[in-house]
Amino acid sequence: MADSFGTSPDDVQFRFRDDETADIAQVTVDSFLEQDDAAAVRIEPGDDASALIPHLTRLRLVEVNFPVFGDGRGYSSARTLREAGYSGELRAVGDVLVDQLAYMRRCGFDSFAPDKPLDEDDAQAALERWPYAYQSAADARRTIAELRHE
């Protein structure tokens, strides 16, 4: 579990990082691409996350908006960025539900700012429910096959 599980002073309810929280304004993807000094961006559904790949070294924070439960495009954005080498904070914001947390973590999200606060016991249970993974993903978990062949 993270050191700041449920203790963030701002809108971030859960954060699984040890570095300092980025306290900088986020801009749209289009605005980010037009600036040389922006260090944070907010990806909306329909934005092309791959446009950020040439700029990953200057990004400290990427927020991915989930405006409604059924819109899963943010998962793809997160995975695209992590697979391209982005190591900064990747925050899921919006209609984030407790049932999505474990899947979002597998895609590379390491902080969460849900519109409505989640029950922390439910969140912890959701994150611990499946300790093993069958497929590799953007997180560092080793797969069952890898564990079997140690």
Short mmCIF file of C-alpha atoms in Angstrom, two decimals:
data_model
loop_
_atom_site.label_atom_id
_atom_site.label_comp_id
_atom_site.label_asym_id
_atom_site.label_seq_id
_atom_site.Cartn_x
_atom_site.Cartn_y
_atom_site.Cartn_z
CA MET A 1 0.00 0.00 0.00
CA ALA A 2 1.08 3.56 -0.56
CA ASP A 3 2.30 5.82 2.19
CA SER A 4 -0.39 8.32 1.31
CA PHE A 5 -3.32 5.93 1.00
CA GLY A 6 -6.18 8.31 1.64
CA THR A 7 -4.11 11.07 3.23
CA SER A 8 -3.56 13.51 0.38
CA PRO A 9 -4.33 17.13 1.29
CA ASP A 10 -5.87 17.94 -2.10
CA ASP A 11 -8.27 16.23 -4.51
CA VAL A 12 -6.01 13.20 -4.81
CA GLN A 13 -7.49 10.51 -2.61
CA PHE A 14 -4.95 7.77 -3.32
CA ARG A 15 -1.34 8.19 -4.40
CA PHE A 16 1.17 5.38 -4.88
CA ARG A 17 4.40 7.36 -5.31
CA ASP A 18 7.14 8.54 -2.99
CA ASP A 19 8.04 11.76 -4.81
CA GLU A 20 6.53 15.17 -4.19
CA THR A 21 3.04 15.72 -5.56
CA ALA A 22 3.08 17.88 -8.67
CA ASP A 23 1.39 21.16 -7.77
CA ILE A 24 1.20 22.67 -11.23
CA ALA A 25 -1.61 23.62 -13.56
CA GLN A 26 -2.63 21.11 -16.17
CA VAL A 27 -3.31 22.21 -19.72
CA THR A 28 -5.04 20.48 -22.60
CA VAL A 29 -3.01 18.29 -24.94
CA ASP A 30 -3.27 20.89 -27.72
CA SER A 31 -2.11 23.69 -25.39
CA PHE A 32 0.70 21.55 -24.04
CA LEU A 33 2.04 20.89 -27.53
CA GLU A 34 2.11 24.65 -28.23
CA GLN A 35 4.13 25.48 -25.08
CA ASP A 36 7.73 24.87 -24.16
CA ASP A 37 7.40 25.26 -20.40
CA ALA A 38 4.28 23.23 -19.50
CA ALA A 39 5.03 20.27 -17.22
CA ALA A 40 1.53 18.90 -16.73
CA VAL A 41 -1.25 17.92 -19.09
CA ARG A 42 -4.81 16.67 -18.87
CA ILE A 43 -5.92 14.08 -21.41
CA GLU A 44 -9.61 14.09 -22.30
CA PRO A 45 -11.41 11.25 -24.08
CA GLY A 46 -10.54 11.41 -27.76
CA ASP A 47 -7.14 13.06 -27.22
CA ASP A 48 -4.18 11.27 -28.78
CA ALA A 49 -1.82 10.37 -25.93
CA SER A 50 0.87 9.32 -28.39
CA ALA A 51 1.29 13.00 -29.34
CA LEU A 52 2.92 13.46 -25.92
CA ILE A 53 5.60 10.79 -26.44
CA PRO A 54 8.29 13.18 -27.76
CA HIS A 55 7.79 15.33 -24.63
CA LEU A 56 7.80 12.72 -21.85
CA THR A 57 10.99 13.98 -20.21
CA ARG A 58 9.46 17.36 -19.31
CA LEU A 59 6.17 15.96 -18.01
CA ARG A 60 5.76 15.69 -14.23
CA LEU A 61 2.03 14.98 -14.23
CA VAL A 62 -0.46 13.54 -16.67
CA GLU A 63 -4.10 13.57 -15.63
CA VAL A 64 -6.45 11.32 -17.55
CA ASN A 65 -10.10 12.28 -17.32
CA PHE A 66 -12.79 9.62 -17.01
CA PRO A 67 -15.95 11.74 -17.39
CA VAL A 68 -18.29 8.72 -17.30
CA PHE A 69 -17.94 5.15 -16.09
CA GLY A 70 -18.38 3.55 -19.51
CA ASP A 71 -15.61 5.48 -21.27
CA GLY A 72 -12.48 3.35 -21.13
CA ARG A 73 -10.27 5.26 -23.56
CA GLY A 74 -8.20 6.56 -20.64
CA TYR A 75 -6.89 3.04 -20.00
CA SER A 76 -5.34 3.03 -23.48
CA SER A 77 -3.85 6.49 -22.94
CA ALA A 78 -2.21 5.36 -19.72
CA ARG A 79 -0.81 2.19 -21.23
CA THR A 80 0.50 4.08 -24.27
CA LEU A 81 2.41 6.53 -22.08
CA ARG A 82 3.83 3.92 -19.70
CA GLU A 83 4.95 1.65 -22.54
CA ALA A 84 6.68 4.66 -24.13
CA GLY A 85 8.68 5.17 -20.95
CA TYR A 86 6.74 7.83 -19.04
CA SER A 87 7.69 7.55 -15.37
CA GLY A 88 6.01 10.65 -13.93
CA GLU A 89 2.75 10.77 -12.04
CA LEU A 90 -0.21 9.37 -13.93
CA ARG A 91 -3.47 10.41 -12.28
CA ALA A 92 -6.97 9.10 -13.01
CA VAL A 93 -9.59 11.80 -12.41
CA GLY A 94 -13.35 11.93 -12.73
CA ASP A 95 -15.81 9.05 -12.53
CA VAL A 96 -13.34 6.61 -10.98
CA LEU A 97 -15.03 3.70 -9.22
CA VAL A 98 -13.62 1.29 -6.66
CA ASP A 99 -14.09 -1.65 -9.07
CA GLN A 100 -11.73 0.03 -11.56
CA LEU A 101 -8.79 0.71 -9.25
CA ALA A 102 -6.94 -2.59 -9.72
CA TYR A 103 -7.30 -2.41 -13.51
CA MET A 104 -6.17 1.20 -13.57
CA ARG A 105 -3.12 0.30 -11.49
CA ARG A 106 -2.24 -2.45 -14.00
CA CYS A 107 -2.40 0.14 -16.81
CA GLY A 108 0.03 2.38 -14.97
CA PHE A 109 -2.04 4.84 -12.94
CA ASP A 110 -0.37 5.70 -9.66
CA SER A 111 -2.71 8.34 -8.27
CA PHE A 112 -6.45 8.79 -8.18
CA ALA A 113 -8.72 11.81 -7.78
CA PRO A 114 -12.28 10.48 -7.99
CA ASP A 115 -15.21 12.88 -8.27
CA LYS A 116 -16.76 11.21 -5.23
CA PRO A 117 -14.50 9.93 -2.43
CA LEU A 118 -14.20 6.16 -2.34
CA ASP A 119 -14.50 4.08 0.81
CA GLU A 120 -10.89 3.38 1.77
CA ASP A 121 -11.53 -0.14 3.10
CA ASP A 122 -13.32 -1.06 -0.14
CA ALA A 123 -10.48 0.45 -2.17
CA GLN A 124 -7.83 -1.46 -0.27
CA ALA A 125 -9.80 -4.70 -0.66
CA ALA A 126 -10.17 -4.08 -4.40
CA LEU A 127 -6.45 -3.48 -4.81
CA GLU A 128 -5.54 -6.64 -2.88
CA ARG A 129 -8.23 -8.94 -4.34
CA TRP A 130 -6.10 -10.56 -7.07
CA PRO A 131 -2.47 -10.85 -5.98
CA TYR A 132 -1.35 -12.64 -9.15
CA ALA A 133 -1.44 -11.61 -12.78
CA TYR A 134 -1.64 -13.81 -15.86
CA GLN A 135 -0.55 -11.17 -18.36
CA SER A 136 2.15 -8.56 -18.31
CA ALA A 137 0.99 -4.96 -18.13
CA ALA A 138 2.33 -1.48 -17.49
CA ASP A 139 2.86 -2.21 -13.80
CA ALA A 140 5.88 -4.10 -12.46
CA ARG A 141 3.99 -7.20 -11.33
CA ARG A 142 5.49 -10.46 -12.46
CA THR A 143 3.15 -12.89 -14.16
CA ILE A 144 2.25 -16.32 -12.80
CA ALA A 145 4.33 -17.92 -15.57
CA GLU A 146 7.38 -15.89 -14.55
CA LEU A 147 6.89 -16.80 -10.90
CA ARG A 148 6.63 -20.51 -11.77
CA HIS A 149 9.98 -20.46 -13.58
CA GLU A 150 12.09 -18.76 -10.93
#
